[in-house]
Amino acid sequence: MAILLAPAGSPEALNATLEAGADAVYVGLKGWSRGGARGELDWDELAGAVRLAATRGAEIQVALNTIPKPRERAALLAEIPRVARMGVRTLIVNDIGILDTLRRRFPELALTASIGCGAQTAADVAFLAEIGAAAVVLPGTLDSDEAAACVAVGGVTIEIMLHMVEEFVLLGKCSMPSYVHLRPTAMPGGLPEATRQTGSMKRGGVGACFRICQQPWVLEDGAGRRETQMFPSRQLARLPEVAGYVAAGVGVLKLQGRSLPPERLGPLVGRYRRALDAAQAGEPAPEQPSLGLPPSWTVVGR
Amino acid sequence: MTATFELNTSVSNLRHLAASDLAPYDAVYLGNIYCRAYEGNLLERPVELQDAIRFVRDRGKRPYLTTYAAPRTDGLAALRRALEVAAAEGVEAVEVHSLGLLKLVHDAFPGLAIHVGSFGNVYTDAGVEVLKAFGVRRITPSHELTLDETDEIARDTGLSAELLVHGKMPLGVSEFCFLLDYEAKWDARCPDLCQQDVFLRREDWGLKSVGKGILSGRDVCMLEHLPRLVSRGHRHFRIEAASESPAYRQGVAAVYREALTRALAGEYAIEPAWWRTLRAHARLGFCNGFYFGKSGMQYLSA
């Protein structure tokens, strides 16, 4: 049975997500989450989230998807037992070094290789499984046949990000923003001397990538031709393909959007809940009106 | 005894290889990492790849094979054929940017040395330790790392780091090519379109587009800082030229060959003619990338 994994960037969003029927919810822990401060929970909020989810029979997963420097990594590792004592059993990470280290130090925890790890093929999945990932997140740009090939690797849960922003540059392969602006910023959460690299999409900023790819450019060539151009990006919604992914053996249907407000997140999760329930019951996909998200959600609002 | 170093570059196709003077180089990465449709991409042409490997070796240089920055499943069969040719012809290393290809090369071609390229997301010593277990011999740390961070990783892991010393820095990779929208308007077809020196300009900064790849508009230039690089023990240096002309490849490398020789001999002095050569090839000027902890497009003089 596939489960629905939804985002939440605040206690209010968590409520909306659970109300809408998520089986599991991923949240960021302040200071350690790539999404930045706008989509992170502090320690008290995390504890409350775990308690609330438990009352609904849901799981909280914690995204620790920055790439800390060695000194910061020690501080992160020191925090893990506290996370585990709260009842968290799944951590989402963005770096193979962190994944390997956590696997050795905390074998009781399940580790998910985030979409930022860049897996797109069965070979990528096999690598991540071999180094200890319990689950691997694939982008929704992969179709159900590609997902099925990844499922066939075996021994690892395949997650597919069915609802996401597909940007021009692939997640995990982009350093355009930091080419233009890179600003070390004090890390939220009070860790002395630790910094977040604002502008770095991979290492983790404070929620800003400066929208480099959402600004109009002048495209010019050696012959002097000039055109105004924006990088193409689109909101990817695989709602009609839910049944196909379920049939492919995907274990987790994941949605992007930790910075979405509750009033937008709830309906979004509800749509995928209904689609998943229908697919798993072998019923036709329910008719659902399209649900647009604001343009501002793209790029910064994942 | 004279200290030695390796100066290498990248060449996408046989046409450019045949037109390039490789004399200043020690090694050549063959293939284009961005696009399967790139003109004459050696990764898609086993016979031409065989010729290219022999061409490089006949000139007393080390042939390396590079691979795609973000391979999808439908491209793996061609890559496997390229690897078979590379193994049969005895290339001296394969550069991988994806974790799955790392595993594929490690498992299926155990005789091939492996380098991890700049899109391989090498950010930490912990990550490098994982890569070492898969037989990796050399790394190009993420271009977002500072020189100090790269030094630490090389020191702590004992693995050689390859440093970009000149050329346009890879910043991103996409799965689609927006230049195709201009085929009719610019009366240029793929695969000629992306070879027309296309830049994206905005305010005082710019990027170079090679269709599915985004590069820094400014040329990374470490000419002034070579003594610092060699004093820290680095010996593998790259001139990024996959999308440059043979004249660029030769002219820039001649400067760096002489400069590195002097730097290693402890007799460093920059010739004015070197600057003239480098400036003639740098349409948007110079930058230092991220080596000094600044945004990638800044240039700091020694």
PDB file of N, CA, C and O in Angstrom, chain B residues 56-108:
ATOM      1  N   VAL B  56      44.145  11.057 -28.846  1.00  0.00           N
ATOM      2  CA  VAL B  56      44.747  11.662 -27.647  1.00  0.00           C
ATOM      3  C   VAL B  56      45.999  10.886 -27.245  1.00  0.00           C
ATOM      4  O   VAL B  56      47.062  11.473 -26.964  1.00  0.00           O
ATOM      5  N   ARG B  57      45.870   9.585 -27.238  1.00  0.00           N
ATOM      6  CA  ARG B  57      47.019   8.780 -26.793  1.00  0.00           C
ATOM      7  C   ARG B  57      48.195   8.908 -27.766  1.00  0.00           C
ATOM      8  O   ARG B  57      49.349   8.967 -27.327  1.00  0.00           O
ATOM      9  N   ASP B  58      47.897   8.968 -29.066  1.00  0.00           N
ATOM     10  CA  ASP B  58      48.971   9.106 -30.059  1.00  0.00           C
ATOM     11  C   ASP B  58      49.764  10.394 -29.869  1.00  0.00           C
ATOM     12  O   ASP B  58      50.897  10.504 -30.346  1.00  0.00           O
ATOM     13  N   ARG B  59      49.164  11.363 -29.209  1.00  0.00           N
ATOM     14  CA  ARG B  59      49.873  12.614 -28.951  1.00  0.00           C
ATOM     15  C   ARG B  59      50.518  12.637 -27.577  1.00  0.00           C
ATOM     16  O   ARG B  59      50.937  13.688 -27.079  1.00  0.00           O
ATOM     17  N   GLY B  60      50.567  11.480 -26.985  1.00  0.00           N
ATOM     18  CA  GLY B  60      51.266  11.357 -25.707  1.00  0.00           C
ATOM     19  C   GLY B  60      50.485  11.881 -24.528  1.00  0.00           C
ATOM     20  O   GLY B  60      51.056  12.162 -23.468  1.00  0.00           O
ATOM     21  N   LYS B  61      49.164  12.016 -24.691  1.00  0.00           N
ATOM     22  CA  LYS B  61      48.332  12.542 -23.607  1.00  0.00           C
ATOM     23  C   LYS B  61      47.460  11.430 -23.038  1.00  0.00           C
ATOM     24  O   LYS B  61      47.222  10.413 -23.674  1.00  0.00           O
ATOM     25  N   ARG B  62      46.928  11.681 -21.845  1.00  0.00           N
ATOM     26  CA  ARG B  62      46.072  10.686 -21.187  1.00  0.00           C
ATOM     27  C   ARG B  62      44.605  10.907 -21.585  1.00  0.00           C
ATOM     28  O   ARG B  62      44.049  11.977 -21.299  1.00  0.00           O
ATOM     29  N   PRO B  63      43.990   9.922 -22.206  1.00  0.00           N
ATOM     30  CA  PRO B  63      42.563  10.067 -22.516  1.00  0.00           C
ATOM     31  C   PRO B  63      41.686   9.683 -21.322  1.00  0.00           C
ATOM     32  O   PRO B  63      41.885   8.634 -20.700  1.00  0.00           O
ATOM     33  N   TYR B  64      40.757  10.549 -21.009  1.00  0.00           N
ATOM     34  CA  TYR B  64      39.726  10.271 -19.998  1.00  0.00           C
ATOM     35  C   TYR B  64      38.365  10.320 -20.700  1.00  0.00           C
ATOM     36  O   TYR B  64      38.199  11.022 -21.695  1.00  0.00           O
ATOM     37  N   LEU B  65      37.427   9.632 -20.144  1.00  0.00           N
ATOM     38  CA  LEU B  65      36.049   9.733 -20.624  1.00  0.00           C
ATOM     39  C   LEU B  65      35.234  10.473 -19.572  1.00  0.00           C
ATOM     40  O   LEU B  65      35.360  10.179 -18.378  1.00  0.00           O
ATOM     41  N   THR B  66      34.421  11.440 -20.009  1.00  0.00           N
ATOM     42  CA  THR B  66      33.477  12.014 -19.053  1.00  0.00           C
ATOM     43  C   THR B  66      32.097  11.415 -19.328  1.00  0.00           C
ATOM     44  O   THR B  66      31.930  10.642 -20.286  1.00  0.00           O
ATOM     45  N   THR B  67      31.136  11.711 -18.499  1.00  0.00           N
ATOM     46  CA  THR B  67      29.783  11.170 -18.667  1.00  0.00           C
ATOM     47  C   THR B  67      28.772  12.255 -18.326  1.00  0.00           C
ATOM     48  O   THR B  67      29.132  13.321 -17.834  1.00  0.00           O
ATOM     49  N   TYR B  68      27.503  11.956 -18.552  1.00  0.00           N
ATOM     50  CA  TYR B  68      26.477  12.990 -18.414  1.00  0.00           C
ATOM     51  C   TYR B  68      26.328  13.499 -16.974  1.00  0.00           C
ATOM     52  O   TYR B  68      26.451  12.742 -16.016  1.00  0.00           O
ATOM     53  N   ALA B  69      26.005  14.773 -16.897  1.00  0.00           N
ATOM     54  CA  ALA B  69      25.823  15.402 -15.590  1.00  0.00           C
ATOM     55  C   ALA B  69      24.574  14.886 -14.884  1.00  0.00           C
ATOM     56  O   ALA B  69      24.548  14.783 -13.656  1.00  0.00           O
ATOM     57  N   ALA B  70      23.549  14.566 -15.647  1.00  0.00           N
ATOM     58  CA  ALA B  70      22.280  14.120 -15.053  1.00  0.00           C
ATOM     59  C   ALA B  70      21.638  13.067 -15.944  1.00  0.00           C
ATOM     60  O   ALA B  70      20.621  13.331 -16.596  1.00  0.00           O
ATOM     61  N   PRO B  71      22.191  11.881 -16.008  1.00  0.00           N
ATOM     62  CA  PRO B  71      21.661  10.876 -16.938  1.00  0.00           C
ATOM     63  C   PRO B  71      20.282  10.384 -16.540  1.00  0.00           C
ATOM     64  O   PRO B  71      19.950  10.315 -15.354  1.00  0.00           O
ATOM     65  N   ARG B  72      19.488  10.081 -17.568  1.00  0.00           N
ATOM     66  CA  ARG B  72      18.197   9.424 -17.365  1.00  0.00           C
ATOM     67  C   ARG B  72      18.311   7.983 -17.860  1.00  0.00           C
ATOM     68  O   ARG B  72      19.243   7.611 -18.567  1.00  0.00           O
ATOM     69  N   THR B  73      17.319   7.209 -17.525  1.00  0.00           N
ATOM     70  CA  THR B  73      17.356   5.785 -17.859  1.00  0.00           C
ATOM     71  C   THR B  73      17.537   5.549 -19.357  1.00  0.00           C
ATOM     72  O   THR B  73      18.284   4.643 -19.761  1.00  0.00           O
ATOM     73  N   ASP B  74      16.887   6.390 -20.178  1.00  0.00           N
ATOM     74  CA  ASP B  74      16.971   6.147 -21.619  1.00  0.00           C
ATOM     75  C   ASP B  74      18.351   6.443 -22.195  1.00  0.00           C
ATOM     76  O   ASP B  74      18.619   6.127 -23.361  1.00  0.00           O
ATOM     77  N   GLY B  75      19.219   7.026 -21.412  1.00  0.00           N
ATOM     78  CA  GLY B  75      20.568   7.297 -21.899  1.00  0.00           C
ATOM     79  C   GLY B  75      21.613   6.314 -21.399  1.00  0.00           C
ATOM     80  O   GLY B  75      22.778   6.373 -21.809  1.00  0.00           O
ATOM     81  N   LEU B  76      21.201   5.403 -20.545  1.00  0.00           N
ATOM     82  CA  LEU B  76      22.194   4.522 -19.918  1.00  0.00           C
ATOM     83  C   LEU B  76      22.780   3.511 -20.897  1.00  0.00           C
ATOM     84  O   LEU B  76      23.951   3.142 -20.776  1.00  0.00           O
ATOM     85  N   ALA B  77      21.993   3.058 -21.848  1.00  0.00           N
ATOM     86  CA  ALA B  77      22.510   2.061 -22.794  1.00  0.00           C
ATOM     87  C   ALA B  77      23.652   2.655 -23.614  1.00  0.00           C
ATOM     88  O   ALA B  77      24.692   2.003 -23.822  1.00  0.00           O
ATOM     89  N   ALA B  78      23.483   3.879 -24.083  1.00  0.00           N
ATOM     90  CA  ALA B  78      24.552   4.527 -24.849  1.00  0.00           C
ATOM     91  C   ALA B  78      25.781   4.741 -23.972  1.00  0.00           C
ATOM     92  O   ALA B  78      26.923   4.560 -24.420  1.00  0.00           O
ATOM     93  N   LEU B  79      25.541   5.126 -22.731  1.00  0.00           N
ATOM     94  CA  LEU B  79      26.675   5.325 -21.835  1.00  0.00           C
ATOM     95  C   LEU B  79      27.430   4.020 -21.588  1.00  0.00           C
ATOM     96  O   LEU B  79      28.658   4.003 -21.507  1.00  0.00           O
ATOM     97  N   ARG B  80      26.689   2.952 -21.481  1.00  0.00           N
ATOM     98  CA  ARG B  80      27.345   1.658 -21.266  1.00  0.00           C
ATOM     99  C   ARG B  80      28.223   1.303 -22.476  1.00  0.00           C
ATOM    100  O   ARG B  80      29.331   0.818 -22.315  1.00  0.00           O
ATOM    101  N   ARG B  81      27.701   1.598 -23.681  1.00  0.00           N
ATOM    102  CA  ARG B  81      28.523   1.330 -24.865  1.00  0.00           C
ATOM    103  C   ARG B  81      29.793   2.186 -24.858  1.00  0.00           C
ATOM    104  O   ARG B  81      30.880   1.719 -25.202  1.00  0.00           O
ATOM    105  N   ALA B  82      29.642   3.434 -24.463  1.00  0.00           N
ATOM    106  CA  ALA B  82      30.816   4.313 -24.387  1.00  0.00           C
ATOM    107  C   ALA B  82      31.818   3.775 -23.362  1.00  0.00           C
ATOM    108  O   ALA B  82      33.034   3.798 -23.594  1.00  0.00           O
ATOM    109  N   LEU B  83      31.301   3.288 -22.261  1.00  0.00           N
ATOM    110  CA  LEU B  83      32.193   2.735 -21.234  1.00  0.00           C
ATOM    111  C   LEU B  83      32.895   1.481 -21.739  1.00  0.00           C
ATOM    112  O   LEU B  83      34.077   1.249 -21.427  1.00  0.00           O
ATOM    113  N   GLU B  84      32.178   0.683 -22.511  1.00  0.00           N
ATOM    114  CA  GLU B  84      32.804  -0.527 -23.073  1.00  0.00           C
ATOM    115  C   GLU B  84      33.953  -0.151 -24.001  1.00  0.00           C
ATOM    116  O   GLU B  84      35.031  -0.760 -23.962  1.00  0.00           O
ATOM    117  N   VAL B  85      33.715   0.864 -24.834  1.00  0.00           N
ATOM    118  CA  VAL B  85      34.791   1.332 -25.721  1.00  0.00           C
ATOM    119  C   VAL B  85      35.949   1.869 -24.890  1.00  0.00           C
ATOM    120  O   VAL B  85      37.123   1.566 -25.154  1.00  0.00           O
ATOM    121  N   ALA B  86      35.607   2.662 -23.893  1.00  0.00           N
ATOM    122  CA  ALA B  86      36.651   3.252 -23.052  1.00  0.00           C
ATOM    123  C   ALA B  86      37.484   2.174 -22.364  1.00  0.00           C
ATOM    124  O   ALA B  86      38.714   2.269 -22.297  1.00  0.00           O
ATOM    125  N   ALA B  87      36.809   1.157 -21.875  1.00  0.00           N
ATOM    126  CA  ALA B  87      37.533   0.076 -21.189  1.00  0.00           C
ATOM    127  C   ALA B  87      38.404  -0.696 -22.178  1.00  0.00           C
ATOM    128  O   ALA B  87      39.570  -1.013 -21.891  1.00  0.00           O
ATOM    129  N   ALA B  88      37.855  -0.970 -23.360  1.00  0.00           N
ATOM    130  CA  ALA B  88      38.616  -1.728 -24.356  1.00  0.00           C
ATOM    131  C   ALA B  88      39.841  -0.952 -24.835  1.00  0.00           C
ATOM    132  O   ALA B  88      40.885  -1.541 -25.120  1.00  0.00           O
ATOM    133  N   GLU B  89      39.677   0.368 -24.928  1.00  0.00           N
ATOM    134  CA  GLU B  89      40.780   1.198 -25.411  1.00  0.00           C
ATOM    135  C   GLU B  89      41.721   1.628 -24.287  1.00  0.00           C
ATOM    136  O   GLU B  89      42.725   2.292 -24.526  1.00  0.00           O
ATOM    137  N   GLY B  90      41.345   1.288 -23.069  1.00  0.00           N
ATOM    138  CA  GLY B  90      42.227   1.583 -21.946  1.00  0.00           C
ATOM    139  C   GLY B  90      42.319   3.041 -21.563  1.00  0.00           C
ATOM    140  O   GLY B  90      43.406   3.546 -21.273  1.00  0.00           O
ATOM    141  N   VAL B  91      41.162   3.738 -21.552  1.00  0.00           N
ATOM    142  CA  VAL B  91      41.222   5.125 -21.051  1.00  0.00           C
ATOM    143  C   VAL B  91      41.714   5.099 -19.609  1.00  0.00           C
ATOM    144  O   VAL B  91      41.549   4.114 -18.896  1.00  0.00           O
ATOM    145  N   GLU B  92      42.287   6.188 -19.212  1.00  0.00           N
ATOM    146  CA  GLU B  92      42.948   6.160 -17.905  1.00  0.00           C
ATOM    147  C   GLU B  92      42.021   6.526 -16.757  1.00  0.00           C
ATOM    148  O   GLU B  92      42.389   6.341 -15.599  1.00  0.00           O
ATOM    149  N   ALA B  93      40.855   7.056 -17.077  1.00  0.00           N
ATOM    150  CA  ALA B  93      39.873   7.324 -16.031  1.00  0.00           C
ATOM    151  C   ALA B  93      38.523   7.658 -16.659  1.00  0.00           C
ATOM    152  O   ALA B  93      38.461   8.093 -17.813  1.00  0.00           O
ATOM    153  N   VAL B  94      37.484   7.465 -15.882  1.00  0.00           N
ATOM    154  CA  VAL B  94      36.138   7.883 -16.267  1.00  0.00           C
ATOM    155  C   VAL B  94      35.645   8.883 -15.235  1.00  0.00           C
ATOM    156  O   VAL B  94      35.748   8.640 -14.028  1.00  0.00           O
ATOM    157  N   GLU B  95      35.129  10.000 -15.727  1.00  0.00           N
ATOM    158  CA  GLU B  95      34.563  11.006 -14.828  1.00  0.00           C
ATOM    159  C   GLU B  95      33.063  10.786 -14.734  1.00  0.00           C
ATOM    160  O   GLU B  95      32.382  10.728 -15.760  1.00  0.00           O
ATOM    161  N   VAL B  96      32.558  10.668 -13.521  1.00  0.00           N
ATOM    162  CA  VAL B  96      31.115  10.507 -13.324  1.00  0.00           C
ATOM    163  C   VAL B  96      30.582  11.682 -12.504  1.00  0.00           C
ATOM    164  O   VAL B  96      31.282  12.236 -11.664  1.00  0.00           O
ATOM    165  N   HIS B  97      29.349  12.033 -12.797  1.00  0.00           N
ATOM    166  CA  HIS B  97      28.679  13.106 -12.053  1.00  0.00           C
ATOM    167  C   HIS B  97      27.459  12.570 -11.310  1.00  0.00           C
ATOM    168  O   HIS B  97      26.832  13.309 -10.565  1.00  0.00           O
ATOM    169  N   SER B  98      27.094  11.338 -11.574  1.00  0.00           N
ATOM    170  CA  SER B  98      25.908  10.785 -10.919  1.00  0.00           C
ATOM    171  C   SER B  98      26.310   9.563 -10.106  1.00  0.00           C
ATOM    172  O   SER B  98      27.221   8.809 -10.478  1.00  0.00           O
ATOM    173  N   LEU B  99      25.593   9.391  -9.010  1.00  0.00           N
ATOM    174  CA  LEU B  99      25.913   8.294  -8.102  1.00  0.00           C
ATOM    175  C   LEU B  99      25.649   6.944  -8.750  1.00  0.00           C
ATOM    176  O   LEU B  99      26.366   5.969  -8.510  1.00  0.00           O
ATOM    177  N   GLY B 100      24.618   6.886  -9.576  1.00  0.00           N
ATOM    178  CA  GLY B 100      24.297   5.623 -10.237  1.00  0.00           C
ATOM    179  C   GLY B 100      25.381   5.206 -11.206  1.00  0.00           C
ATOM    180  O   GLY B 100      25.746   4.029 -11.301  1.00  0.00           O
ATOM    181  N   LEU B 101      25.915   6.163 -11.941  1.00  0.00           N
ATOM    182  CA  LEU B 101      26.995   5.818 -12.868  1.00  0.00           C
ATOM    183  C   LEU B 101      28.249   5.414 -12.115  1.00  0.00           C
ATOM    184  O   LEU B 101      29.009   4.557 -12.570  1.00  0.00           O
ATOM    185  N   LEU B 102      28.456   6.040 -10.978  1.00  0.00           N
ATOM    186  CA  LEU B 102      29.588   5.616 -10.149  1.00  0.00           C
ATOM    187  C   LEU B 102      29.461   4.132  -9.815  1.00  0.00           C
ATOM    188  O   LEU B 102      30.415   3.361  -9.966  1.00  0.00           O
ATOM    189  N   LYS B 103      28.289   3.749  -9.392  1.00  0.00           N
ATOM    190  CA  LYS B 103      28.082   2.334  -9.045  1.00  0.00           C
ATOM    191  C   LYS B 103      28.205   1.442 -10.274  1.00  0.00           C
ATOM    192  O   LYS B 103      28.815   0.363 -10.223  1.00  0.00           O
ATOM    193  N   LEU B 104      27.653   1.915 -11.397  1.00  0.00           N
ATOM    194  CA  LEU B 104      27.716   1.109 -12.623  1.00  0.00           C
ATOM    195  C   LEU B 104      29.176   0.874 -13.039  1.00  0.00           C
ATOM    196  O   LEU B 104      29.577  -0.254 -13.358  1.00  0.00           O
ATOM    197  N   VAL B 105      29.960   1.950 -13.028  1.00  0.00           N
ATOM    198  CA  VAL B 105      31.367   1.810 -13.430  1.00  0.00           C
ATOM    199  C   VAL B 105      32.116   0.932 -12.424  1.00  0.00           C
ATOM    200  O   VAL B 105      32.881   0.043 -12.798  1.00  0.00           O
ATOM    201  N   HIS B 106      31.868   1.163 -11.166  1.00  0.00           N
ATOM    202  CA  HIS B 106      32.553   0.386 -10.127  1.00  0.00           C
ATOM    203  C   HIS B 106      32.234  -1.095 -10.240  1.00  0.00           C
ATOM    204  O   HIS B 106      33.122  -1.950 -10.127  1.00  0.00           O
ATOM    205  N   ASP B 107      30.958  -1.410 -10.495  1.00  0.00           N
ATOM    206  CA  ASP B 107      30.543  -2.815 -10.520  1.00  0.00           C
ATOM    207  C   ASP B 107      30.885  -3.507 -11.840  1.00  0.00           C
ATOM    208  O   ASP B 107      31.312  -4.663 -11.852  1.00  0.00           O
ATOM    209  N   ALA B 108      30.660  -2.796 -12.958  1.00  0.00           N
ATOM    210  CA  ALA B 108      30.761  -3.455 -14.264  1.00  0.00           C
ATOM    211  C   ALA B 108      32.098  -3.233 -14.960  1.00  0.00           C
ATOM    212  O   ALA B 108      32.443  -3.983 -15.874  1.00  0.00           O
TER     213      ALA B 108
END
